[in-house]
JSON list of C-alpha atoms in Angstrom, two decimals:
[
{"chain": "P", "resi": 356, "resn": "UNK", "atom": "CA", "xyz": [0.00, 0.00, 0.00]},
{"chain": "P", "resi": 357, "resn": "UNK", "atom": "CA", "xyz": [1.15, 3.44, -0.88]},
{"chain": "P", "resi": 358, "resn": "UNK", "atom": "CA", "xyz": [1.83, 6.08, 2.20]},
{"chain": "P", "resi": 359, "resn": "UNK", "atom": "CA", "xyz": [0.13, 8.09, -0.24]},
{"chain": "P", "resi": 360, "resn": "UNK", "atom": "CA", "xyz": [-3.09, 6.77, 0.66]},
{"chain": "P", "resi": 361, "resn": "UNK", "atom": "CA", "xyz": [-2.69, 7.77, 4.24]},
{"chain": "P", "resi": 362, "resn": "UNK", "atom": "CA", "xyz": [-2.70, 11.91, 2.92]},
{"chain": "P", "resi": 363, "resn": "UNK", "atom": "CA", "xyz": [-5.16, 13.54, 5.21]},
{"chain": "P", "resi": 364, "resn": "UNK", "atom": "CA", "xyz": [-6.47, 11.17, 7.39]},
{"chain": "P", "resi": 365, "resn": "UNK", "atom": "CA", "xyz": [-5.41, 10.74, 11.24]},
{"chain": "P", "resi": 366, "resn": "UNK", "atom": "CA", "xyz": [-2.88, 7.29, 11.65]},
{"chain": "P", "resi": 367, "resn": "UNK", "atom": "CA", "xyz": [-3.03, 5.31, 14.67]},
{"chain": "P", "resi": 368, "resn": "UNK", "atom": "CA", "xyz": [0.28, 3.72, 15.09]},
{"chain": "P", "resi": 369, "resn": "UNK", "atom": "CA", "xyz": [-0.85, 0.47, 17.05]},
{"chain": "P", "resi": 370, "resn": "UNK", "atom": "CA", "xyz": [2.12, -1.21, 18.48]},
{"chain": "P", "resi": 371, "resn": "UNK", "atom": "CA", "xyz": [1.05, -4.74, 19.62]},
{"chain": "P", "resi": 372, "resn": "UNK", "atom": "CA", "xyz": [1.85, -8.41, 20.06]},
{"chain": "P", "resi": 373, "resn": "UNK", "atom": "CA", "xyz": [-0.16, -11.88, 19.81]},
{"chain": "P", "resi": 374, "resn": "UNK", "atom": "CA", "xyz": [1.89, -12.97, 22.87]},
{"chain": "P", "resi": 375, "resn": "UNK", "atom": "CA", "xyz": [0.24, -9.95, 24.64]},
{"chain": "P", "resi": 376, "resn": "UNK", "atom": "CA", "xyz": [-2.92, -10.78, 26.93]},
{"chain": "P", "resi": 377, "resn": "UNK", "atom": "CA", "xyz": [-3.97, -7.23, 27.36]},
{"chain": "P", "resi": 378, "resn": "UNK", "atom": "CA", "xyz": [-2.97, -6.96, 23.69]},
{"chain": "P", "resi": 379, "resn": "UNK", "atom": "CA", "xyz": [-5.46, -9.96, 22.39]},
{"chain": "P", "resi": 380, "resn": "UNK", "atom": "CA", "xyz": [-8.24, -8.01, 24.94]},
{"chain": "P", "resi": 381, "resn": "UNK", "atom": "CA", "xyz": [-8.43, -4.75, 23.12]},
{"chain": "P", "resi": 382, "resn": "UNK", "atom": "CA", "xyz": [-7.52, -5.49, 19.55]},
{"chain": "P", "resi": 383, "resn": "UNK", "atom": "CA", "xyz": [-11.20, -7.09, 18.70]},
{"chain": "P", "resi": 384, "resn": "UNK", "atom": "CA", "xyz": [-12.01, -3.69, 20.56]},
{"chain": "P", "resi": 385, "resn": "UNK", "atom": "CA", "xyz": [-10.53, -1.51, 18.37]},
{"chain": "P", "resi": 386, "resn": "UNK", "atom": "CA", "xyz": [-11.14, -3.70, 15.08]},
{"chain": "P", "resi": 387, "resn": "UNK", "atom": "CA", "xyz": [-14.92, -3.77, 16.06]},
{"chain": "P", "resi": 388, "resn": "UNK", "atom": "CA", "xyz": [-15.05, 0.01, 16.77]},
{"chain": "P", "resi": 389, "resn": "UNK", "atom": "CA", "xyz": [-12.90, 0.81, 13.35]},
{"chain": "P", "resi": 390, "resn": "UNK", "atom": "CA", "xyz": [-15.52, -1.03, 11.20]},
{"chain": "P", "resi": 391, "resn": "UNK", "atom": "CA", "xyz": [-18.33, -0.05, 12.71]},
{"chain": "P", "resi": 392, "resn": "UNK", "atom": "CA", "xyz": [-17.25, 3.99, 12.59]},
{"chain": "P", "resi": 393, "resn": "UNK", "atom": "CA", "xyz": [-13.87, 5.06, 13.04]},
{"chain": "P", "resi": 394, "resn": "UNK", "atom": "CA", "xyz": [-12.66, 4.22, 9.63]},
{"chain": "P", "resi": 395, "resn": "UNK", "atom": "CA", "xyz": [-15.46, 6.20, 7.81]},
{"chain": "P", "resi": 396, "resn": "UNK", "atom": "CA", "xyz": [-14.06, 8.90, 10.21]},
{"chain": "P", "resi": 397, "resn": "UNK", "atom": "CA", "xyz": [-11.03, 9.09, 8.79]},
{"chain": "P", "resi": 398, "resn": "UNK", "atom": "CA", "xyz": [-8.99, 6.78, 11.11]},
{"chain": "P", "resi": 399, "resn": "UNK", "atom": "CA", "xyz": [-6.08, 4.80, 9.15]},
{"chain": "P", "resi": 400, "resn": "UNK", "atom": "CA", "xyz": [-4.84, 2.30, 11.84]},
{"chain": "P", "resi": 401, "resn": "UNK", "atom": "CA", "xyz": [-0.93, 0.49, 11.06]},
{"chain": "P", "resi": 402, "resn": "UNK", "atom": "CA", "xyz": [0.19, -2.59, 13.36]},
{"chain": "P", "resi": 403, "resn": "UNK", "atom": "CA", "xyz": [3.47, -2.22, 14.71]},
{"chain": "P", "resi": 404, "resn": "UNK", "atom": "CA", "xyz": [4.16, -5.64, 15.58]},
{"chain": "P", "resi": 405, "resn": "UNK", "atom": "CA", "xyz": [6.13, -6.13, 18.59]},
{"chain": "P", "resi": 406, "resn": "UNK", "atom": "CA", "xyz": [5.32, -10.32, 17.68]},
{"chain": "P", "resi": 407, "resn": "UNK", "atom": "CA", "xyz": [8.32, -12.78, 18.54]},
{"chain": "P", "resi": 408, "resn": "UNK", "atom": "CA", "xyz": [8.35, -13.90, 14.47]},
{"chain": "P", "resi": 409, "resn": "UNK", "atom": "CA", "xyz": [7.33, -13.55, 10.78]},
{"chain": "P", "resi": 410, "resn": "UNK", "atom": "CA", "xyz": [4.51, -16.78, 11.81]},
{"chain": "P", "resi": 411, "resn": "UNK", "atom": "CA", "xyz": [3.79, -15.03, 14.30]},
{"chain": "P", "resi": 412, "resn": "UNK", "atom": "CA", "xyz": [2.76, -11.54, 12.82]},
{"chain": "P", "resi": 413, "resn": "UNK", "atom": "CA", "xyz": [0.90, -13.40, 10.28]},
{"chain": "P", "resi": 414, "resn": "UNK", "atom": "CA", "xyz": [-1.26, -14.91, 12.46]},
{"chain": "P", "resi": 415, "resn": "UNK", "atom": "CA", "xyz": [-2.06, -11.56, 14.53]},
{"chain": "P", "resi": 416, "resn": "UNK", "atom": "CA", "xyz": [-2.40, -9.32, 11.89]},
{"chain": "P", "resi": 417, "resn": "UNK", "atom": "CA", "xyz": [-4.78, -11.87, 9.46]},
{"chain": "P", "resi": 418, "resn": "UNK", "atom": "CA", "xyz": [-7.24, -10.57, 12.48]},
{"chain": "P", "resi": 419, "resn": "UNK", "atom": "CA", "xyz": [-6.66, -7.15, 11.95]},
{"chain": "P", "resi": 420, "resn": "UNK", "atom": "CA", "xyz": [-8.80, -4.90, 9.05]},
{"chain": "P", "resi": 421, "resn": "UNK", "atom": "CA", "xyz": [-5.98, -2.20, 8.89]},
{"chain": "P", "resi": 422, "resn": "UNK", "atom": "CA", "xyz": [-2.67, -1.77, 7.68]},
{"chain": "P", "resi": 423, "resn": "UNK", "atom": "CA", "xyz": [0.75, -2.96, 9.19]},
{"chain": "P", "resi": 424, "resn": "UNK", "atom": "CA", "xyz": [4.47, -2.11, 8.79]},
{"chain": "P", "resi": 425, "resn": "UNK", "atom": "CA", "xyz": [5.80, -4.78, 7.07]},
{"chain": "P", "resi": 426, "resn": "UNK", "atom": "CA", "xyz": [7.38, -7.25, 10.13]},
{"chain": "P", "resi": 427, "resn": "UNK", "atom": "CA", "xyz": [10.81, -7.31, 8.61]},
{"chain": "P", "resi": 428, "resn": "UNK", "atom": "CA", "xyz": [11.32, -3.88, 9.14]},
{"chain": "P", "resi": 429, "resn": "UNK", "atom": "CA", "xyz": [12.60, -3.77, 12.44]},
{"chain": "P", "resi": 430, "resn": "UNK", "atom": "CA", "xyz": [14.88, -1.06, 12.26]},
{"chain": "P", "resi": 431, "resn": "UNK", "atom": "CA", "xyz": [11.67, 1.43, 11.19]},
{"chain": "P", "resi": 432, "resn": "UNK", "atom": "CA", "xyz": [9.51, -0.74, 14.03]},
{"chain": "P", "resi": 433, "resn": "UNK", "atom": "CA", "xyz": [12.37, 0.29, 16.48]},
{"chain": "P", "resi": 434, "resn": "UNK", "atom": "CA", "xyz": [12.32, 4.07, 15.01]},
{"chain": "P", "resi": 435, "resn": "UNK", "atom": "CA", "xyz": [9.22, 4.35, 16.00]},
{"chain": "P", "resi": 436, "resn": "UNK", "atom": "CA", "xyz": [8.99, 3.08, 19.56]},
{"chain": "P", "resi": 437, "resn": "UNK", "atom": "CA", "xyz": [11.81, 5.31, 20.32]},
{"chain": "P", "resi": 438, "resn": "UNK", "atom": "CA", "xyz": [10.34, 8.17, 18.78]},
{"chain": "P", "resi": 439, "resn": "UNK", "atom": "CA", "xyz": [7.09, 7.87, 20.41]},
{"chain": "P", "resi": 440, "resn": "UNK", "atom": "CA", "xyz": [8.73, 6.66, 23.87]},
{"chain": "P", "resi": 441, "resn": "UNK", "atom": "CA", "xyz": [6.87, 2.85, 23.55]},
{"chain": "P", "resi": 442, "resn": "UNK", "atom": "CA", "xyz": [7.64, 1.24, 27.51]},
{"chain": "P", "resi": 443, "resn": "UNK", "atom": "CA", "xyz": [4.69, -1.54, 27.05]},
{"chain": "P", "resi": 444, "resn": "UNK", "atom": "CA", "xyz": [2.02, -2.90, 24.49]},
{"chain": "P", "resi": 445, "resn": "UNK", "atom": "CA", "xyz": [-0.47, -2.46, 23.59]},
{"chain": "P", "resi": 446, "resn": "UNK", "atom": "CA", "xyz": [-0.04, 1.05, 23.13]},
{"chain": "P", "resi": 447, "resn": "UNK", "atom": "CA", "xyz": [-2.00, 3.75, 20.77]},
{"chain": "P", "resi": 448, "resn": "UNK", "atom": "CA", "xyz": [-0.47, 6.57, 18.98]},
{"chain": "P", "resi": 449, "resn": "UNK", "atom": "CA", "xyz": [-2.44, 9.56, 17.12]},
{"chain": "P", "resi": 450, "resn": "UNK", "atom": "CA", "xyz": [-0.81, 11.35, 14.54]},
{"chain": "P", "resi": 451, "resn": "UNK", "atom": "CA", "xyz": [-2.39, 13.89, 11.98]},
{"chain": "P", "resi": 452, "resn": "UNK", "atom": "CA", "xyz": [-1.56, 13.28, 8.63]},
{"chain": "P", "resi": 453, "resn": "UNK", "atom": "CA", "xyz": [1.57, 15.33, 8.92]},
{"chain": "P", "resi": 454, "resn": "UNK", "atom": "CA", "xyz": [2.90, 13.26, 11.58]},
{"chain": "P", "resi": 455, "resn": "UNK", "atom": "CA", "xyz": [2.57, 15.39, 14.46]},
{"chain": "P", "resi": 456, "resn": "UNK", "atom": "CA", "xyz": [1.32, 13.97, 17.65]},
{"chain": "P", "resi": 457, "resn": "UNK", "atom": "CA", "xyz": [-2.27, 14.05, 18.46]},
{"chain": "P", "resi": 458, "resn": "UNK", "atom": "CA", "xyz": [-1.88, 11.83, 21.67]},
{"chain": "P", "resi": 459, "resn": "UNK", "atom": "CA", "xyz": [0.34, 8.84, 23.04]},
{"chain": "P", "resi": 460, "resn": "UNK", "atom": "CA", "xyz": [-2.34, 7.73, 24.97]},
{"chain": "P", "resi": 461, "resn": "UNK", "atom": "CA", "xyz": [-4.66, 7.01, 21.92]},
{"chain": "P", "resi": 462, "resn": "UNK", "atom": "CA", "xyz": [-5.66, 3.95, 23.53]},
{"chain": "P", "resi": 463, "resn": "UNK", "atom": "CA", "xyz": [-7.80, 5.80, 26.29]},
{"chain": "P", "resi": 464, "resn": "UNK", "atom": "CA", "xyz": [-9.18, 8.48, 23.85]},
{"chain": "P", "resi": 465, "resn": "UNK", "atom": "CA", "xyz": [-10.38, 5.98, 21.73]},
{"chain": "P", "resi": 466, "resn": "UNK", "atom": "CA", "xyz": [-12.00, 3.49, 24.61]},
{"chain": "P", "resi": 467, "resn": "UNK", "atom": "CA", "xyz": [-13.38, 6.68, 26.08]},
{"chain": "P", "resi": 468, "resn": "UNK", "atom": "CA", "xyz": [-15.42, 7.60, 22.88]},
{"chain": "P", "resi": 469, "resn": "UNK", "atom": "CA", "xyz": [-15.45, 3.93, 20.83]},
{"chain": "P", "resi": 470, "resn": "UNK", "atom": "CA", "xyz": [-18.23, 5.97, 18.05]},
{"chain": "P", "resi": 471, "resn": "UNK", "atom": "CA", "xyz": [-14.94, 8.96, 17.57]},
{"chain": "P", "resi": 472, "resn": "UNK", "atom": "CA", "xyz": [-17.90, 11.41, 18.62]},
{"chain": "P", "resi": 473, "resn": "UNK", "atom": "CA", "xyz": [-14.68, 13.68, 19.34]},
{"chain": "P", "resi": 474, "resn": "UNK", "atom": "CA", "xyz": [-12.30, 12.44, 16.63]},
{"chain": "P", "resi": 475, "resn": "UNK", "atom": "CA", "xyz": [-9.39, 12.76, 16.04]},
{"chain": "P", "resi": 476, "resn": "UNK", "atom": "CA", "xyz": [-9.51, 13.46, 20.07]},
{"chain": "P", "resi": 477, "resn": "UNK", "atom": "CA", "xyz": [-7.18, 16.53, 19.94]},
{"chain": "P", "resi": 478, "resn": "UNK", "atom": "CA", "xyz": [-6.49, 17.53, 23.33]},
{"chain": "P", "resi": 479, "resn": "UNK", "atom": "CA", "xyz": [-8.22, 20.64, 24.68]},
{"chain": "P", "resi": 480, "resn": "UNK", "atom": "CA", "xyz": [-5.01, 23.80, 25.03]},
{"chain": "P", "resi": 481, "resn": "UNK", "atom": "CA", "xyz": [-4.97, 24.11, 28.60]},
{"chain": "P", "resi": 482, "resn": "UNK", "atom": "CA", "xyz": [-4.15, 27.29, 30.41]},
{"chain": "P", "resi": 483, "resn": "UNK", "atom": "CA", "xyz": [-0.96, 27.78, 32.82]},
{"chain": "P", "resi": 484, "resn": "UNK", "atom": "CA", "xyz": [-2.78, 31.04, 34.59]},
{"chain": "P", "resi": 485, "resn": "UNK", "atom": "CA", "xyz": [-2.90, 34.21, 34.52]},
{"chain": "P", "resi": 486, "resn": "UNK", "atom": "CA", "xyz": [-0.05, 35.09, 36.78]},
{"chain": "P", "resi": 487, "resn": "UNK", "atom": "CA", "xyz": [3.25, 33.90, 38.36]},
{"chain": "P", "resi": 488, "resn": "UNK", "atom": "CA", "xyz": [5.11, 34.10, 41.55]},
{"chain": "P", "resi": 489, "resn": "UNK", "atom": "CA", "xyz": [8.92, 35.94, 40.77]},
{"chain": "P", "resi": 490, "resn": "UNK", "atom": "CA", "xyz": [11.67, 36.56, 43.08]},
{"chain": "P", "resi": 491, "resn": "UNK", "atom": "CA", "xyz": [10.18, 40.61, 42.75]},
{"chain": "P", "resi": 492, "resn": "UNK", "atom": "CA", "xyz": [6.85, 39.80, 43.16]},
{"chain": "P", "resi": 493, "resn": "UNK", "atom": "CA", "xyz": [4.07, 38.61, 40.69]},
{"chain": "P", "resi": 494, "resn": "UNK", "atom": "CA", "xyz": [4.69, 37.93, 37.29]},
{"chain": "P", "resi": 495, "resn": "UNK", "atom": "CA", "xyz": [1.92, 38.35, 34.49]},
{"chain": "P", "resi": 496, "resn": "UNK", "atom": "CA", "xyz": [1.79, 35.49, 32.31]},
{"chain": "P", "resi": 497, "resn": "UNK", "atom": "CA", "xyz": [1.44, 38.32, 29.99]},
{"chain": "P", "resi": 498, "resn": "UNK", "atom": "CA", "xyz": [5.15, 38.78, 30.65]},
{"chain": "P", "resi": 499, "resn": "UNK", "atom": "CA", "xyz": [5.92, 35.65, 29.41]},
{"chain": "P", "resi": 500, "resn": "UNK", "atom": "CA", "xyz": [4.11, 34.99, 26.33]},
{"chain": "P", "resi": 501, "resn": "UNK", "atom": "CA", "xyz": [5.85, 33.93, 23.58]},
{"chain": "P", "resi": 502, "resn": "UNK", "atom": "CA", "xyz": [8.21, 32.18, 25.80]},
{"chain": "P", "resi": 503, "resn": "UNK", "atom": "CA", "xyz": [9.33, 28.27, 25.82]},
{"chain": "P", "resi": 504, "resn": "UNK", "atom": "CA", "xyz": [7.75, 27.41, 29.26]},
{"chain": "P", "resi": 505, "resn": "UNK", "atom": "CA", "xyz": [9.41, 24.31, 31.22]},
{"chain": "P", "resi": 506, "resn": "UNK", "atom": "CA", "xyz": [7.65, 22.98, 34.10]},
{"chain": "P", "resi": 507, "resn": "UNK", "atom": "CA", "xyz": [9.40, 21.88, 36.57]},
{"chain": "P", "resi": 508, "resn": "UNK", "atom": "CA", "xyz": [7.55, 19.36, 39.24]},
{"chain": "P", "resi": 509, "resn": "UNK", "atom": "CA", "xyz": [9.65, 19.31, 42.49]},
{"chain": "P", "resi": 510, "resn": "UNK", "atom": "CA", "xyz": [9.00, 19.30, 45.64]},
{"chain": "P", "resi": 511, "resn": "UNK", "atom": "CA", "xyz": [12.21, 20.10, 48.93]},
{"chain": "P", "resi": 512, "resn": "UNK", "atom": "CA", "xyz": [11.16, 16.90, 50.22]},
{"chain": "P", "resi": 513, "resn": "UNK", "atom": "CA", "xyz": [12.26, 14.80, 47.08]},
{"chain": "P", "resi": 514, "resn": "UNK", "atom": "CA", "xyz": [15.81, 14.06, 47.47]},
{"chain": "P", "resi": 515, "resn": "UNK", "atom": "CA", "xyz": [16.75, 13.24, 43.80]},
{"chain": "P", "resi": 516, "resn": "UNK", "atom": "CA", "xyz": [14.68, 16.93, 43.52]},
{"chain": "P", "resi": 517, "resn": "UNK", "atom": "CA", "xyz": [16.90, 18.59, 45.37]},
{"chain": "P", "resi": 518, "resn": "UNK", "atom": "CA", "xyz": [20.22, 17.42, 43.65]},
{"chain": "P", "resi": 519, "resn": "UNK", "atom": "CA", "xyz": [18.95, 18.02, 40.44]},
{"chain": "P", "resi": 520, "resn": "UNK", "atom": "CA", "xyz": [17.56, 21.81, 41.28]},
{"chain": "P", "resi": 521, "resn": "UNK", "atom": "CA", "xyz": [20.49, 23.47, 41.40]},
{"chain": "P", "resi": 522, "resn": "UNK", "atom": "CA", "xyz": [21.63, 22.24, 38.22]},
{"chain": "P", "resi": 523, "resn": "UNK", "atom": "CA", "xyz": [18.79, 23.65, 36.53]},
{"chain": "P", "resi": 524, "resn": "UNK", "atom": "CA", "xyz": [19.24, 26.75, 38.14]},
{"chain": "P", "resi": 525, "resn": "UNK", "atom": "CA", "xyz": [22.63, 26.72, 37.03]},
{"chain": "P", "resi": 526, "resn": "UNK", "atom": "CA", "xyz": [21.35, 26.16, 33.14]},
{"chain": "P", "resi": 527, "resn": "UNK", "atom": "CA", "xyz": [18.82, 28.36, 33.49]},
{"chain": "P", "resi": 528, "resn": "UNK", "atom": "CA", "xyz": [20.98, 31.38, 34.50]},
{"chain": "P", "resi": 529, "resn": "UNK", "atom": "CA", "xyz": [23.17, 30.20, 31.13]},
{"chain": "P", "resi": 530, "resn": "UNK", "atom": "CA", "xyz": [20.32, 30.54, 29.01]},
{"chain": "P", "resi": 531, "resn": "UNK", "atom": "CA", "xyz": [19.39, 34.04, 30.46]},
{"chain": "P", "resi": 532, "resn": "UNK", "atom": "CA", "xyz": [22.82, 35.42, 29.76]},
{"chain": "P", "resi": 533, "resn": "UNK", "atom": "CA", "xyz": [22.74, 33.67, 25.90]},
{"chain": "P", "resi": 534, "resn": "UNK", "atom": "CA", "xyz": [19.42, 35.70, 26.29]},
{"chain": "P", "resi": 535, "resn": "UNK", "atom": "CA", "xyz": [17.48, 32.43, 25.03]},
{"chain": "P", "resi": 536, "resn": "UNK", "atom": "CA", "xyz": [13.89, 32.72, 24.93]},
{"chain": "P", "resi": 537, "resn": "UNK", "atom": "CA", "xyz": [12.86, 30.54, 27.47]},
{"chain": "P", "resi": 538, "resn": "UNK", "atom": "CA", "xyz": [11.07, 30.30, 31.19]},
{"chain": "P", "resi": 539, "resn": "UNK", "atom": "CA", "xyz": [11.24, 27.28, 33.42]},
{"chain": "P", "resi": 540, "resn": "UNK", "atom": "CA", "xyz": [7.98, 27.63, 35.52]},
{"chain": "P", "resi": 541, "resn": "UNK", "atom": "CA", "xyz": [8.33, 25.37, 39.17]},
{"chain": "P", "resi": 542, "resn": "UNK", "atom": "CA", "xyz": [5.01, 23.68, 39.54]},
{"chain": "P", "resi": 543, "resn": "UNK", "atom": "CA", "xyz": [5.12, 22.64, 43.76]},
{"chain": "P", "resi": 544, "resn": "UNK", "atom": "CA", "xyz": [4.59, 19.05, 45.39]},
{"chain": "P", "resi": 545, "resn": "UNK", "atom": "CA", "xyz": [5.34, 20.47, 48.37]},
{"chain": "P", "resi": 546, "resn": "UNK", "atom": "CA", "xyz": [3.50, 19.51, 51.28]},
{"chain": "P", "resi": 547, "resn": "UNK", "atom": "CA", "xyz": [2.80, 23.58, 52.59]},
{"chain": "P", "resi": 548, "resn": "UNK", "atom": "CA", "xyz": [3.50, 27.57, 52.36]},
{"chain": "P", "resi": 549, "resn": "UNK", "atom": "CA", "xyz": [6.58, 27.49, 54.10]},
{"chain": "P", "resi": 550, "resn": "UNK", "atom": "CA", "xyz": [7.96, 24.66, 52.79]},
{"chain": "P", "resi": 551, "resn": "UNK", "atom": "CA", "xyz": [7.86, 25.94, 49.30]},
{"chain": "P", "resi": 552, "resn": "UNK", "atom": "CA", "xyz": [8.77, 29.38, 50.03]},
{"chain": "P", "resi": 553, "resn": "UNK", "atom": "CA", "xyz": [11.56, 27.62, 51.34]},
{"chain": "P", "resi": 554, "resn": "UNK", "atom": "CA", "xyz": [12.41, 26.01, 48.34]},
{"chain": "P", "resi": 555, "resn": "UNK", "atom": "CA", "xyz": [11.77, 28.63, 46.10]},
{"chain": "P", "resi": 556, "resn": "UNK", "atom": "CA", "xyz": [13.88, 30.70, 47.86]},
{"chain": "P", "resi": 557, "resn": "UNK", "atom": "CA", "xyz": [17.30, 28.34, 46.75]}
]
């Protein structure tokens, strides 16, 4: 099949074994709910078999009404999981057309709406607020638009928090004087006021 035929439609990259039991669970899930509506949709589902062998693959995928990466390409089947950070099966990609990300977690956005009443399930922007704590006092977010914004979960009671902090301090005072375009925001886990202000204070 030509990748030509996948122009304009969303592609779920389905990564997914036959040795798999949560794998063999969902598949007649997902191949039900692409007959029955997501195809028509727009959906273009490819298996990215994860199976032990060629035998193997054939077996899984003569279940399967979508379209697979051929098994022996395992060097593009390990591009992939890399690129899209695969740590288990099965496991649900989105991508638009142009191969940007919808989701990782496809898997939930499609068991969450099975009929795609939301397809392609692009995530809703969220907001970071509408201001920030500074060293000088509040900060507008205003202030910061147009910036790259880390966040930065850490909390002073996280040891492995607290040895990595002051490295990122150190960076980010680099990237100030390079006069780089870019905010780290520190989102708290700490357990009160004064333990953050604490913290925030190094």
């Amino acid at each position: 099949v030509d990748t030509s035929s996948l122009d304009g439609k969303t592609i779920g990259l389905y990564f997914s074994a036959h040795w798999c039991p949560p794998c063999r669970g969902f598949t007649p899930k997902l191949a039900e709910w692409y007959k029955k509506d997501l195809q028509s949709k727009g959906l273009e589902v490819v298996f990215v078999s994860s199976d032990k062998d060629e035998d193997a693959f054939k077996g899984y995928f003569a279940e399967m009404p979508w379209l697979a990466l051929p098994y022996a390409d395992r060097a593009r089947k390990e591009q992939l999981s890399k690129k899209f950070k695969v740590q288990g099966i099965p496991s649900f990609v989105l991508l638009k057309s142009n191969g940007e990300v919808i989701t990782l977690d496809g898997r939930s956005a499609v068991s969450e709406d099975p009929t795609g009443a939301e397809f392609p399930w692009i995530p809703e922007p969220f907001g970071l607020g509408e201001s920030f704590v500074g060293k000088g006092g509040e900060v507008s977010a205003a202030s910061i638009a147009g910036k790259v914004k880390l966040l930065y979960f850490s909390a002073h009671w996280c040891p492995p928090c607290r040895g990595f902090t002051p490295q990122l301090a150190k960076a980010y005072a680099t990237w100030k004087e390079k006069g780089l375009n870019v905010e780290v925001i520190f989102v708290s886990g700490d357990k009160d006021q004064a333990s953050f202000d604490e913290y925030y204070g190094e």
